């Protein structure tokens, strides 16, 4: 306990410290950072737009089928961002620099040096290879009533070669353009959640022949690997979903699956993420991008 002799000195020192604290300058940049939300722009294709998940975004071009429950909207709400969404169903990497539909600006037009955060899912529509493979394998599976491996037998390594030779360099070019258009932004690209399980399919809910299930799974792994390598080559954060979405493919029951099947699904746009899948993608992006 302070003596009566030291109490006045302690009081004087305390008053001086309080005065200095009041006079200490407050950093304007720190206060601004606390006040101003992140400027966040979402780019990408139908997996970014959550095509088929209702309700639709009334501010989006109708052809884009963009949902207000897509992972960019969920993420923007989580981090309370100043948010712009230009994702659009059926987009490929060319639509970053060119108009996808009449009156729809190139997606890169939404970026500038003041943007803080950019996310996207892109590449699956390039050259029509991934979506084309799903359609081709579905048709082939129906032709054999789900038996054999008709898609693999017909197409072999054709789709994989296209991803490695065409899709990968297109992704590098697109991500480089994003970094150039938004030089101060943290940029993240999400992989595609699993559409098919490892081996056992669910014909006819997903009309893929039994022997083509691992064939399509491998093709998607190659696509996600191309996305990951392009991200690494351009200094972009890769938000990988291979592990997280395993066991949540289109063959799983309602409540488990992140992606809806061709038959007996809940989305009018088939083979696309449902609302739960989009929430899980948002959570993964937030965590892997280090956002609070």
mmCIF file of C-alpha atoms in Angstrom, residues 40 71-72 75 78-79 117-121 186 188-190 237-241 244 278-292:
data_model
loop_
_atom_site.group_PDB
_atom_site.id
_atom_site.type_symbol
_atom_site.label_atom_id
_atom_site.label_comp_id
_atom_site.label_asym_id
_atom_site.label_seq_id
_atom_site.Cartn_x
_atom_site.Cartn_y
_atom_site.Cartn_z
ATOM 1 C CA UNK A 40 -15.226 -7.446 -52.744
ATOM 2 C CA UNK A 71 -21.216 -18.457 -52.142
ATOM 3 C CA UNK A 72 -20.127 -14.870 -52.973
ATOM 4 C CA UNK A 75 -19.227 -14.711 -47.986
ATOM 5 C CA UNK A 78 -20.123 -13.010 -43.383
ATOM 6 C CA UNK A 79 -17.417 -10.352 -43.755
ATOM 7 C CA UNK A 117 -10.909 -9.099 -52.524
ATOM 8 C CA UNK A 118 -11.724 -11.141 -55.631
ATOM 9 C CA UNK A 119 -13.103 -14.696 -55.765
ATOM 10 C CA UNK A 120 -14.127 -16.948 -58.621
ATOM 11 C CA UNK A 121 -14.823 -20.448 -59.858
ATOM 12 C CA UNK A 186 -6.378 -10.712 -52.360
ATOM 13 C CA UNK A 188 -8.907 -16.589 -54.545
ATOM 14 C CA UNK A 189 -10.044 -19.257 -56.990
ATOM 15 C CA UNK A 190 -12.174 -22.168 -55.800
ATOM 16 C CA UNK A 237 -4.857 -18.385 -53.399
ATOM 17 C CA UNK A 238 -6.243 -21.794 -54.305
ATOM 18 C CA UNK A 239 -9.317 -22.762 -52.288
ATOM 19 C CA UNK A 240 -9.285 -26.537 -52.643
ATOM 20 C CA UNK A 241 -12.507 -28.491 -52.143
ATOM 21 C CA UNK A 244 -13.986 -31.046 -48.021
ATOM 22 C CA UNK A 278 -22.707 -22.856 -51.789
ATOM 23 C CA UNK A 279 -22.622 -22.186 -48.021
ATOM 24 C CA UNK A 280 -19.879 -24.758 -47.586
ATOM 25 C CA UNK A 281 -17.925 -23.173 -50.439
ATOM 26 C CA UNK A 282 -18.260 -19.759 -48.784
ATOM 27 C CA UNK A 283 -17.002 -21.151 -45.484
ATOM 28 C CA UNK A 284 -14.023 -22.771 -47.208
ATOM 29 C CA UNK A 285 -13.176 -19.546 -49.030
ATOM 30 C CA UNK A 286 -13.389 -17.504 -45.864
ATOM 31 C CA UNK A 287 -11.154 -19.889 -43.953
ATOM 32 C CA UNK A 288 -8.548 -20.494 -46.649
ATOM 33 C CA UNK A 289 -8.347 -16.817 -47.597
ATOM 34 C CA UNK A 290 -7.878 -15.850 -43.952
ATOM 35 C CA UNK A 291 -10.907 -13.552 -43.849
ATOM 36 C CA UNK A 292 -12.590 -12.439 -40.614
#
